[in-house]
Short mmCIF file of C-alpha atoms in Angstrom, two decimals:
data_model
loop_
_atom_site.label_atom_id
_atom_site.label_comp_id
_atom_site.label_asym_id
_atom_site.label_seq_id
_atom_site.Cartn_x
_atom_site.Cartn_y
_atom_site.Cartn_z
CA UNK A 192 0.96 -7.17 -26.54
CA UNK A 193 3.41 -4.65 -25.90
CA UNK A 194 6.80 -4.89 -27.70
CA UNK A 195 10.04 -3.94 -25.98
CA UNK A 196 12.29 -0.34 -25.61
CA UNK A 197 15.91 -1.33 -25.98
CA UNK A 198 17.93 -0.47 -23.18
CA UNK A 199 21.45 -0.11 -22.03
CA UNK A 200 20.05 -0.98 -17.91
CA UNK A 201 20.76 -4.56 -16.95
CA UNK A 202 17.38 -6.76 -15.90
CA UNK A 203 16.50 -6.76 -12.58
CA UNK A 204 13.71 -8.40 -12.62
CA UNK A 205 12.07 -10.87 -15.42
CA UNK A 206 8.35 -12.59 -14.29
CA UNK A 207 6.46 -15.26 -16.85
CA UNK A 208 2.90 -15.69 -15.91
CA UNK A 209 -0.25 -13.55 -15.86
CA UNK A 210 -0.32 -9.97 -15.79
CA UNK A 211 -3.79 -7.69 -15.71
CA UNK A 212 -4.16 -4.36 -15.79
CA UNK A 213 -6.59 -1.18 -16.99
CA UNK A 214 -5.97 0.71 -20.32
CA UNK A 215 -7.56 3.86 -20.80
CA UNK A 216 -9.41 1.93 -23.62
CA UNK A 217 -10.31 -1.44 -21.19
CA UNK A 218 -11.03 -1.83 -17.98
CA UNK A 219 -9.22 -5.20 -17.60
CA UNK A 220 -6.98 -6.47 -19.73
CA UNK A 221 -5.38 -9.90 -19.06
CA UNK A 222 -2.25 -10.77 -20.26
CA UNK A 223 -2.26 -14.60 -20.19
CA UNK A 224 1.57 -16.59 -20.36
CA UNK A 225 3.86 -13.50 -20.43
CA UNK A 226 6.82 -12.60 -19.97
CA UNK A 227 7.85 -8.77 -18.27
CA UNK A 228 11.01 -7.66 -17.65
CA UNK A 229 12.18 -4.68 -15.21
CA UNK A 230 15.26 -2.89 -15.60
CA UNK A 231 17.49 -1.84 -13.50
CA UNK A 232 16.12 1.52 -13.22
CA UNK A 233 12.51 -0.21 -12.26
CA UNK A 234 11.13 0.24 -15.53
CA UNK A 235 9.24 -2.18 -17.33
CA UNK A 236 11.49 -2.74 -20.51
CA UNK A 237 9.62 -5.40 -22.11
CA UNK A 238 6.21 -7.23 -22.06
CA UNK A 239 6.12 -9.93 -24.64
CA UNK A 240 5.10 -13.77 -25.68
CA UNK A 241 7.08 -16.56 -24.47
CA UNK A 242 8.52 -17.37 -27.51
CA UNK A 243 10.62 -14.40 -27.42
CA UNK A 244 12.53 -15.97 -24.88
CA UNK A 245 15.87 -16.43 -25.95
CA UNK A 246 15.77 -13.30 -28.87
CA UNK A 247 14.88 -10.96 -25.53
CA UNK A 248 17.68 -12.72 -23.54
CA UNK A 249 20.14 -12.31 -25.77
CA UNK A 250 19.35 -8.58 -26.69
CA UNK A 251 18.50 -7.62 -22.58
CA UNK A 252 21.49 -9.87 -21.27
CA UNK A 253 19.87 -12.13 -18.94
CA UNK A 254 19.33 -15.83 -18.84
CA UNK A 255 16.36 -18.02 -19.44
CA UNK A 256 17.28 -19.49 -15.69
CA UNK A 257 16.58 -16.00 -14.01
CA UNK A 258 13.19 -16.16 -15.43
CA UNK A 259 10.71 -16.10 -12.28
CA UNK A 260 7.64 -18.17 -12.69
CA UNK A 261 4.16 -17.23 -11.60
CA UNK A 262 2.55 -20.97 -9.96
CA UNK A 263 -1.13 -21.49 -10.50
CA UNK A 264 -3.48 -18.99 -9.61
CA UNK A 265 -1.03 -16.40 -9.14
CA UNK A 266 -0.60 -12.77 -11.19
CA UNK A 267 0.39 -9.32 -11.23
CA UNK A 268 -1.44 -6.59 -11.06
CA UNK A 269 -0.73 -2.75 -10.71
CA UNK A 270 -0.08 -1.06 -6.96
CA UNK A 271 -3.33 0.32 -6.28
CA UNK A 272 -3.01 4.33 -5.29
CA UNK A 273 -4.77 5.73 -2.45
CA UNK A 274 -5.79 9.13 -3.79
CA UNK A 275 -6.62 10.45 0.00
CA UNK A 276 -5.14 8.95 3.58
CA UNK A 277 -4.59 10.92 6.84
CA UNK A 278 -1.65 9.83 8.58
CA UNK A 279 -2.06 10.78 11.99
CA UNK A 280 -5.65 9.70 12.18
CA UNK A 281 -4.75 6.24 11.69
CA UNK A 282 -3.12 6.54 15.67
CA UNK A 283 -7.35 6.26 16.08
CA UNK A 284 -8.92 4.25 13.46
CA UNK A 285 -11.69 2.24 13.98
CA UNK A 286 -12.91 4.35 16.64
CA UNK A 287 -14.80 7.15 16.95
CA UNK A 288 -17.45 7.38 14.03
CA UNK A 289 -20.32 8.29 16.01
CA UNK A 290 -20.73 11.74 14.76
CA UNK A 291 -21.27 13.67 11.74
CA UNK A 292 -18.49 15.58 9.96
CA UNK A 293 -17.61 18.93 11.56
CA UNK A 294 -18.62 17.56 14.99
CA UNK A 295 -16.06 14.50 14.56
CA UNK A 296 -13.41 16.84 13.44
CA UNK A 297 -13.47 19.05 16.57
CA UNK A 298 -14.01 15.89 18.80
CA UNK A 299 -11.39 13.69 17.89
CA UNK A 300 -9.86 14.87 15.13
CA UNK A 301 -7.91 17.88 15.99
CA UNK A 302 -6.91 16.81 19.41
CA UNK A 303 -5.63 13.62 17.70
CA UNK A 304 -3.62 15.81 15.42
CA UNK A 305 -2.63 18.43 17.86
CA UNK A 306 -0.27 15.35 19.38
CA UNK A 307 2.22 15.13 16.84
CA UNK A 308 4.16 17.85 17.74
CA UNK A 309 5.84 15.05 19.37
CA UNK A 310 8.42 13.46 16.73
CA UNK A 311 8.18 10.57 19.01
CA UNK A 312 4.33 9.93 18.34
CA UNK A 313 4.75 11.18 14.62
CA UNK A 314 7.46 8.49 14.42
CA UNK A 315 5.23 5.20 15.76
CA UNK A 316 2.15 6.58 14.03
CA UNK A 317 3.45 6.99 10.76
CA UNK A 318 5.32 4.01 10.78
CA UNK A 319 2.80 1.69 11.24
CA UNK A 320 0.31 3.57 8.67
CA UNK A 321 3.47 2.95 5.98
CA UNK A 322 3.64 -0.65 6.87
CA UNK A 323 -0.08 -1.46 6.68
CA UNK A 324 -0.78 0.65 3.18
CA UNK A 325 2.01 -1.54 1.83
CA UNK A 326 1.09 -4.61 3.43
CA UNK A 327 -2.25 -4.10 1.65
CA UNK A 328 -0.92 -3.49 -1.85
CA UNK A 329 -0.99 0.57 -1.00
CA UNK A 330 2.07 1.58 -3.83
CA UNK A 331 0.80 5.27 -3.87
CA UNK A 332 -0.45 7.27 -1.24
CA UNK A 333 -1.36 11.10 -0.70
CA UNK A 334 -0.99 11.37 2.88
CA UNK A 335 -2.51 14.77 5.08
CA UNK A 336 -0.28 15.35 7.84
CA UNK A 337 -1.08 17.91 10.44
CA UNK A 338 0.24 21.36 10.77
CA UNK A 339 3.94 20.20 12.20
CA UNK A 340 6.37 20.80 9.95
CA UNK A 341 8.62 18.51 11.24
CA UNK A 342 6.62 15.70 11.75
CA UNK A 343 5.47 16.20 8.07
CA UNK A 344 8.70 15.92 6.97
CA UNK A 345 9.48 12.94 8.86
CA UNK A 346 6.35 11.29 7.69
CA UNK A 347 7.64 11.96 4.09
CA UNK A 348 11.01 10.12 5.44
CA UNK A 349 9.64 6.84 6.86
CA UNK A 350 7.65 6.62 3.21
CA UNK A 351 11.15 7.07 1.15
CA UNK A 352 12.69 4.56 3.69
CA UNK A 353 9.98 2.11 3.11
CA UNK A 354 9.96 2.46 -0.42
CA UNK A 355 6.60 3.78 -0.79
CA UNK A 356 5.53 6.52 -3.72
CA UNK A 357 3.78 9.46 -2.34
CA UNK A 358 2.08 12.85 -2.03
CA UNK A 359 2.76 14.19 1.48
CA UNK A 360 1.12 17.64 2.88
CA UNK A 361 2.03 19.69 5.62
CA UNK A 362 -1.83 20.98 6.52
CA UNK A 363 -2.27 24.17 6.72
CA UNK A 364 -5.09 26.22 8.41
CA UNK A 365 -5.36 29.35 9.99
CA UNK A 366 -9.11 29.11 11.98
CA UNK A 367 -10.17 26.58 14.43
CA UNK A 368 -12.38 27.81 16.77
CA UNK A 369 -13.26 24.28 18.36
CA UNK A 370 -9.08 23.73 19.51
CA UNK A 371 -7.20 26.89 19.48
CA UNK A 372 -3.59 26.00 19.71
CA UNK A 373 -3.99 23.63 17.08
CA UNK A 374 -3.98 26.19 14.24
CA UNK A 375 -1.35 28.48 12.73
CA UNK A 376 -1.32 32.57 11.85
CA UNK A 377 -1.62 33.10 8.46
CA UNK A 378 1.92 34.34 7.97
CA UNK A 379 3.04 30.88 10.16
CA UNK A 380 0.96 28.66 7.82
CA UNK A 381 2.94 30.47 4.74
CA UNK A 382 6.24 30.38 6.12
CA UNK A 383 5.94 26.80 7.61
CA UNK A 384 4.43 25.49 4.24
CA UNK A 385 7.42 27.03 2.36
CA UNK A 386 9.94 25.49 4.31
CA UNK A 387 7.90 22.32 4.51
CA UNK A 388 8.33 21.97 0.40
CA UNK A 389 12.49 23.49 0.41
CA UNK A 390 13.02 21.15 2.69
CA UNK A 391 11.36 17.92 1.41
CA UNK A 392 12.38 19.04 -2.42
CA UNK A 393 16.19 18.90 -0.99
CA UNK A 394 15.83 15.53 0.06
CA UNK A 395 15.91 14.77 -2.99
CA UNK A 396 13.47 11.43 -2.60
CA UNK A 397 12.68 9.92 -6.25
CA UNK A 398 9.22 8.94 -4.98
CA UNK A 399 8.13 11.55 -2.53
CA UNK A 400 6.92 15.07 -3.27
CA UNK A 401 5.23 17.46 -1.56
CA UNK A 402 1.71 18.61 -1.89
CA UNK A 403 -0.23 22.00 -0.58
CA UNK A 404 -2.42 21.49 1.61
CA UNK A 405 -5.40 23.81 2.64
CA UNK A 406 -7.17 21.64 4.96
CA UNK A 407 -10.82 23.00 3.79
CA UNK A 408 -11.92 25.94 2.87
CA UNK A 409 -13.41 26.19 6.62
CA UNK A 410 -10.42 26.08 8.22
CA UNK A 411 -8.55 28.75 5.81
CA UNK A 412 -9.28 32.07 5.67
CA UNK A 413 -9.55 33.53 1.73
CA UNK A 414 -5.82 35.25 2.59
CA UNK A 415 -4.16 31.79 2.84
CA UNK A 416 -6.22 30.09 0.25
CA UNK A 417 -4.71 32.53 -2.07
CA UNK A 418 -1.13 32.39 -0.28
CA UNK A 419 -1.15 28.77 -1.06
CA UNK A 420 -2.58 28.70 -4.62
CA UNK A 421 0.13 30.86 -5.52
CA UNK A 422 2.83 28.93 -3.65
CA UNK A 423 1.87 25.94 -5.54
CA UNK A 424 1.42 27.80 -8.97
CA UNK A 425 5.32 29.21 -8.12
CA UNK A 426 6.55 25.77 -7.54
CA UNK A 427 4.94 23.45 -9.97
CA UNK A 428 2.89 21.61 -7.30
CA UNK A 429 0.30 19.55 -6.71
CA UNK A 430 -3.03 20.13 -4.47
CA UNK A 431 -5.00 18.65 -2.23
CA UNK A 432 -8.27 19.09 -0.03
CA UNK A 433 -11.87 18.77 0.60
CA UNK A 434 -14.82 19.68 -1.16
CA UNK A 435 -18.50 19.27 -0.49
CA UNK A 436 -18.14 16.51 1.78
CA UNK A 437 -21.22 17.22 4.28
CA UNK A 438 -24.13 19.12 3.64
CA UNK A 439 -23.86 21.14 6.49
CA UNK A 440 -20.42 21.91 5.23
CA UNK A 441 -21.34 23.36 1.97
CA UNK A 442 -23.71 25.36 3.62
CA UNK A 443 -21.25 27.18 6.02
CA UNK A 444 -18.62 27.14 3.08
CA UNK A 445 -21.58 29.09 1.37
CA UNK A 446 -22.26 31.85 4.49
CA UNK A 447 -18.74 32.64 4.85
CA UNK A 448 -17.75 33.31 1.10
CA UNK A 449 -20.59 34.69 -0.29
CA UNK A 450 -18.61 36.11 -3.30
CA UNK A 451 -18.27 33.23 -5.01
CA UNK A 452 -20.95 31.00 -6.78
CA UNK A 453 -20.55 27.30 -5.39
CA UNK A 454 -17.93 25.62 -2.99
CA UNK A 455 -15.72 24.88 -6.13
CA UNK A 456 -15.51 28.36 -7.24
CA UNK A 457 -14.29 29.23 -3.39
CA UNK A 458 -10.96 26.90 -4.83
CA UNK A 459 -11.66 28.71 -8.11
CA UNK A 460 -10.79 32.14 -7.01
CA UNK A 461 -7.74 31.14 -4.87
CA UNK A 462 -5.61 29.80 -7.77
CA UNK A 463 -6.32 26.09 -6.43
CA UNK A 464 -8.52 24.56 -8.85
CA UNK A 465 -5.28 23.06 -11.14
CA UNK A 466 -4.61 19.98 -13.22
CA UNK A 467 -2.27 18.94 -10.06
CA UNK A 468 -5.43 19.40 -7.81
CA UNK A 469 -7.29 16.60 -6.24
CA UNK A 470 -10.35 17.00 -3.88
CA UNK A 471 -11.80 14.74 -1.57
CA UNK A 472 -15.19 13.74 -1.18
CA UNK A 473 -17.04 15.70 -3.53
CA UNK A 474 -20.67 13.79 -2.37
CA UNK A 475 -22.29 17.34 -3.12
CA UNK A 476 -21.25 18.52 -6.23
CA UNK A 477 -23.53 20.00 -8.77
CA UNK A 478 -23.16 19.45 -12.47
CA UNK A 479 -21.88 22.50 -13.32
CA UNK A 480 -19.21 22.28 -10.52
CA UNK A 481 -18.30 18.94 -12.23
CA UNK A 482 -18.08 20.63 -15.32
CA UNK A 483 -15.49 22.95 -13.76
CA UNK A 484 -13.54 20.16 -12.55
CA UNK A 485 -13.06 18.52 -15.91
CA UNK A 486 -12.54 22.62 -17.82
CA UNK A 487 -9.82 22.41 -15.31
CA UNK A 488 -8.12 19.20 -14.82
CA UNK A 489 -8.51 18.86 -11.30
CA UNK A 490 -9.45 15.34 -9.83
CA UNK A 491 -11.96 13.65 -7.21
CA UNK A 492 -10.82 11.33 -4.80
CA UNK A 493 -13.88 8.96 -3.91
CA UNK A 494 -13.55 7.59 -0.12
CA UNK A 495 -16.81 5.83 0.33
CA UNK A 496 -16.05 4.04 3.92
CA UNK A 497 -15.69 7.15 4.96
CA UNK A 498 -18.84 8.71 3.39
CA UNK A 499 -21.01 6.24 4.67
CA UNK A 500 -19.32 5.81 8.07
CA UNK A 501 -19.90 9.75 9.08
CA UNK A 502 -23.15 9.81 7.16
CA UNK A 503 -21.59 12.13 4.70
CA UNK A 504 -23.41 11.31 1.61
CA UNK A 505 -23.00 8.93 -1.32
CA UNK A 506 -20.97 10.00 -4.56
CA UNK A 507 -22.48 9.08 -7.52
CA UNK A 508 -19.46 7.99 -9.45
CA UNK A 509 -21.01 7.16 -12.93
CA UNK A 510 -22.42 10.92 -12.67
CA UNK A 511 -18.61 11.85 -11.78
CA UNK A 512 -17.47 9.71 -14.80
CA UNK A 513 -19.98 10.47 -17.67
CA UNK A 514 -18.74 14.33 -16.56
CA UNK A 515 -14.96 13.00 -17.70
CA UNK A 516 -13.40 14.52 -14.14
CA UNK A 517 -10.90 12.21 -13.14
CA UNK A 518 -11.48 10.03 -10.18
CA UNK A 519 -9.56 7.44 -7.47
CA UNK A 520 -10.27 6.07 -4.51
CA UNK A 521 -9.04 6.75 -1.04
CA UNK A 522 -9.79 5.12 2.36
CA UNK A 523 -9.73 8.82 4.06
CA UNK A 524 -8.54 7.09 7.19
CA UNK A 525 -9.62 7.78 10.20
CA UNK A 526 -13.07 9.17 8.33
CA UNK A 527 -12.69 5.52 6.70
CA UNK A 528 -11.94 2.38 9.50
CA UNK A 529 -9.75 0.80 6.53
CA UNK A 530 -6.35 1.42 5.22
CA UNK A 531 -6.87 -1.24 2.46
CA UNK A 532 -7.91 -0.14 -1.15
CA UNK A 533 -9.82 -3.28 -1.45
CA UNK A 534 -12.14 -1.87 1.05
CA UNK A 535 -12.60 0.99 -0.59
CA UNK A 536 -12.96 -1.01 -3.85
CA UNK A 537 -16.12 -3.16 -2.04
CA UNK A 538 -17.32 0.23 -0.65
CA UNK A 539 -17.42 1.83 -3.85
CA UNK A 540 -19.02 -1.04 -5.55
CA UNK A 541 -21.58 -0.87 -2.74
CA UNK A 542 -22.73 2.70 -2.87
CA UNK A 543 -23.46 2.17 -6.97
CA UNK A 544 -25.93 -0.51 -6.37
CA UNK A 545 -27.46 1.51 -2.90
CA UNK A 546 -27.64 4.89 -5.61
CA UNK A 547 -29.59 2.18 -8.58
CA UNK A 548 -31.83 0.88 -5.35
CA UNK A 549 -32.81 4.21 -5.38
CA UNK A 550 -32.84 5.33 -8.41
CA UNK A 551 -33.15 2.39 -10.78
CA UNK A 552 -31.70 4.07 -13.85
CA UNK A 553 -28.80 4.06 -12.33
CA UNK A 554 -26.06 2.70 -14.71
CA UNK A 555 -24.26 0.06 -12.11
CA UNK A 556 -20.09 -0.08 -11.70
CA UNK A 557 -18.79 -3.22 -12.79
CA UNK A 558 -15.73 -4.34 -10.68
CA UNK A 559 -13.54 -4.46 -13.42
CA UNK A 560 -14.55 -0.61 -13.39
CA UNK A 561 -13.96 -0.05 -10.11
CA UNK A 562 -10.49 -2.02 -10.45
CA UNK A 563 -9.39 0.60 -13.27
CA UNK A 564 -10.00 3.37 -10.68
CA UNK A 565 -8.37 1.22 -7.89
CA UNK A 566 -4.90 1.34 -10.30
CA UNK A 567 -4.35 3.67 -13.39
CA UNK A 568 -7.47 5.52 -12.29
CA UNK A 569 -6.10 6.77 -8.65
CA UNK A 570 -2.38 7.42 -10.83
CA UNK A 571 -4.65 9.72 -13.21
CA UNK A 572 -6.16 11.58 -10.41
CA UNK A 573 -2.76 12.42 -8.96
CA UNK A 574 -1.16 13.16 -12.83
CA UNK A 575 1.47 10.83 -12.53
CA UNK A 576 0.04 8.37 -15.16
CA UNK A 577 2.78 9.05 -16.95
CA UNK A 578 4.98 7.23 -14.49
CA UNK A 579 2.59 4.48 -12.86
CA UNK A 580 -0.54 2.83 -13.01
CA UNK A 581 -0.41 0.11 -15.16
CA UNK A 582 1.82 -2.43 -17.19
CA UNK A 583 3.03 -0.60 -19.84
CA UNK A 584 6.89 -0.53 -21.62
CA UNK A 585 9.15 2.37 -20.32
CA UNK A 586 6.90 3.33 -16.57
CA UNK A 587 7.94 2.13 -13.12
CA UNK A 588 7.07 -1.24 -11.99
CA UNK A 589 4.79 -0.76 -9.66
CA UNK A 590 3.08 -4.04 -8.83
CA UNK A 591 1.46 -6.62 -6.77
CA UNK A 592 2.15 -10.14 -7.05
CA UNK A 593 -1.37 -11.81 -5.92
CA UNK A 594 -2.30 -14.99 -4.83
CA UNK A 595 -5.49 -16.22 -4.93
CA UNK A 596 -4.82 -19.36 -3.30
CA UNK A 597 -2.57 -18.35 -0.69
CA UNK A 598 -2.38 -20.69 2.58
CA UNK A 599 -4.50 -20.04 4.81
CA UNK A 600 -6.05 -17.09 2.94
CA UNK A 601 -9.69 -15.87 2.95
CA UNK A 602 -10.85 -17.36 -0.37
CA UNK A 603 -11.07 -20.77 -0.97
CA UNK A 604 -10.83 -22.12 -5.20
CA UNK A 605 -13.27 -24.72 -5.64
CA UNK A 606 -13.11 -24.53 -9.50
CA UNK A 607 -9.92 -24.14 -12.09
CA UNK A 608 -10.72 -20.69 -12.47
CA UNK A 609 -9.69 -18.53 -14.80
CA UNK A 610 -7.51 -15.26 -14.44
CA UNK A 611 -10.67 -12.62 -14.62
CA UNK A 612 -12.39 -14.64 -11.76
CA UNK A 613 -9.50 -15.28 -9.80
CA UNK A 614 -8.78 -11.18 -9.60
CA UNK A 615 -13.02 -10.78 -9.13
CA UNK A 616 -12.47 -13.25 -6.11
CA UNK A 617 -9.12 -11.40 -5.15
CA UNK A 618 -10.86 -8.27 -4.93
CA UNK A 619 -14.06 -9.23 -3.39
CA UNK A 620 -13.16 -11.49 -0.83
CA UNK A 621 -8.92 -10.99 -0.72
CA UNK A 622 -6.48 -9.39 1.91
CA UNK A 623 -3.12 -8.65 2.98
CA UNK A 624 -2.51 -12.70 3.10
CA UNK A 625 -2.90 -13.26 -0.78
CA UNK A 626 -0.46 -10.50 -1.52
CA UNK A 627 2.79 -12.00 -1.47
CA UNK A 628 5.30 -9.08 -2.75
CA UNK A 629 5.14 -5.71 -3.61
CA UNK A 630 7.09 -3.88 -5.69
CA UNK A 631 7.83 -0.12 -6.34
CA UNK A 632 9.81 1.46 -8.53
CA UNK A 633 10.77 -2.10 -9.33
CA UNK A 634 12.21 -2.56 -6.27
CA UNK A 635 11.30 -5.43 -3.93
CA UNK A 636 9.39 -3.56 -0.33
CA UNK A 637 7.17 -6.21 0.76
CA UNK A 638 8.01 -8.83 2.52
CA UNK A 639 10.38 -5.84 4.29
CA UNK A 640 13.51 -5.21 3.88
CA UNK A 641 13.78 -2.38 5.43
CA UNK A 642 13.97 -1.91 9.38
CA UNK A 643 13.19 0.79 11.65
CA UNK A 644 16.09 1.75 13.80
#
């Protein structure tokens, strides 16, 4: 168990009960009858045995009486991180996933999108996606926005008011021959994008950043691929966008840069293929394009509702694994009907065993797998590990209080289970009702606090 890392912050918070998260070395790890502390900065400052009550009182200055006790069949866990979300496209999800890829994009998509030039759209929209990722555990999310500044930068607002950590993009493309006014020059998609991340990096949020965002390398001409690999090189940034979602995809991604030798060399060549990178999808991706991944740090994000929902294809995530890239999950709403993680948790589960129906050497995800990329996994992908993703002395507390026999929940205990079934069960068959708080940062954002004006 974790010792402690003296501090000069007063407690804010201090929890006795169970605690499980992933180390890079175990999947789960329970943490049975602990105590956890969280400092006034929303740090974890010490994880330690019960025993240590009154020592850690004295030396942290609370009292044994502001201890908060887990009751039975309750723990923590990490926030889990959704590695890929669009915003907007939650205005329509549910709907709509009756085509394939690049026919659903011009269909719905970008006239969906095209909308929130209107602040007063943006502002509904991405209020209620920022409410419902957090209602379901969501503590870190890399949001897509569309290509309006403004309403990117509001977007990034509503998730600082809430309290949520994230990655938010102002999209950029320059061709879109399906809706033309929804689509910038290239010399708008610059200029917008750089005053996009002055703007948002003079906000000064502690848990928003920005994030360049190429759409896909079919909506970008090779100009502003490069334009915006060198924008985020220049500014310490991360990446995000899609990568061999759809087969058709990769095959017009193939006509129309011929130069280059796969669909992850295309990134390559533009300066976008960094250790701050992470690319959706990735269904398609040959070995040696996985190999270039890990040679260069960037990540996967793996949104399987959405995969399976526009026929896409299925990622083979033990492939993507035994490769060592670095791999979350998203829900890729509106691709994905689901804004919940736990979806994409079942999802992902799913597609293993469907790829070892097929193909019976298949080495099968276990959900305590699946639960590592859920948490410290989708934290890796984004390279802020260092800050989040699991219980560990000195990084945020970013957390979920769980129960698994919540009141009128969706799972019913029949047995005294034990902690490692009860978070199977919560993840299998648990929602939105069985979460009871969420925490960021350390700070308290579900139930809400805060209120829209």
């Amino acid at each position: 168990m974790e010792r402690t890392h003296t501090t000069t912050a007063a407690m804010k918070h201090v929890f006795r009960g169970t605690f499980i998260h992933s180390t890079q070395q175990t999947p789960v790890e329970i943490l049975e009858d602990a105590l956890l502390g969280v400092n006034a900065d929303g740090k974890v400052a010490f994880i330690a045995k019960p025993e240590e009550l009154n020592k850690l009182s004295e030396t942290f200055g609370f009292t044994p009486a502001e201890v908060t006790h887990l009751a039975q069949h309750e723990f923590f866990m990490p926030g889990m991180v959704d590695t890929h979300i669009h915003a907007p496209q939650y205005s329509y999800a549910g709907t709509a996933l009756d085509m394939p890829l690049l026919q659903w994009l011009n269909t719905y998509t970008f006239p969906a999108e095209s909308r929130f030039k209107s602040l007063d759209i943006a502002n509904e929209v991405y209020t209620q996606v920022v409410k419902r990722t957090l209602r379901n555990g969501t503590t870190t999310a890399c949001y897509f926005a569309t290509i309006h500044t403004d309403a990117s930068l509001l977007l990034a607002q509503i998730t600082n008011d809430f309290g949520q950590r994230a990655l938010v993009g102002k999209v950029c493309m320059d061709k879109n021959s399906s809706l033309k006014h929804y689509k910038e020059t290239m010399q708008e998609s610059q200029e917008e994008t750089c005053r996009f991340i002055s703007e948002l990096l003079n906000k000064k949020y502690p848990l928003v950043k920005p994030v360049v965002t190429p759409r896909y390398a079919l909506s970008c001409t090779g100009a502003l691929l490069g334009q915006l690999g060198a924008i985020a090189k220049n500014n310490h940034l991360h990446i995000q966008s899609h990568i061999s979602e759809n087969l058709d995809e990769v095959k017009l991604v193939k006509e129309l840069f011929p130069e280059c030798t796969s669909y992850t060399d295309v990134y390559h060549k533009h300066n976008l293929l960094t250790d701050k990178t992470v690319m959706a999808h990735g269904c398609h991706l040959t070995d040696e394009e996985l190999d270039l991944f890990r040679e260069t740090g960037a990540s996967l994000s793996h949104c399987p509702n959405s995969n399976i929902s526009l026929c896409s294809g299925l990622l083979n995530v033990r492939n993507v694994l035994n490769h060592k890239v670095k791999l979350g999950l998203g829900t890729d709403i509106a691709g994905g009907y689901s804004a919940s993680i736990l979806d994409a948790v079942r999802k992902t589960l799913d597609v293993s065993k469907v790829l070892t129906i097929l193909e019976p050497e298949n080495d099968v995800l276990t959900f305590e797998e699946v639960f590592r990329l859920a948490t410290l996994g989708g934290s890796q992908a984004l390279s802020i590990d260092d800050h989040t993703g699991n219980f560990v002395v000195g990084k945020d507390f970013d957390a979920l209080r769980v129960n698994a026999a919540a009141p009128g929940g969706p799972i019913d205990i029949i047995d005294c289970e034990g902690p490692k079934v009860l978070l199977e069960k919560f993840l299998n068959l648990g929602d939105d009702r069985n979460i009871l708080e969420v925490f960021v940062a350390g700070r308290r954002v579900v139930p809400f606090t805060y209120q829209v004006v």
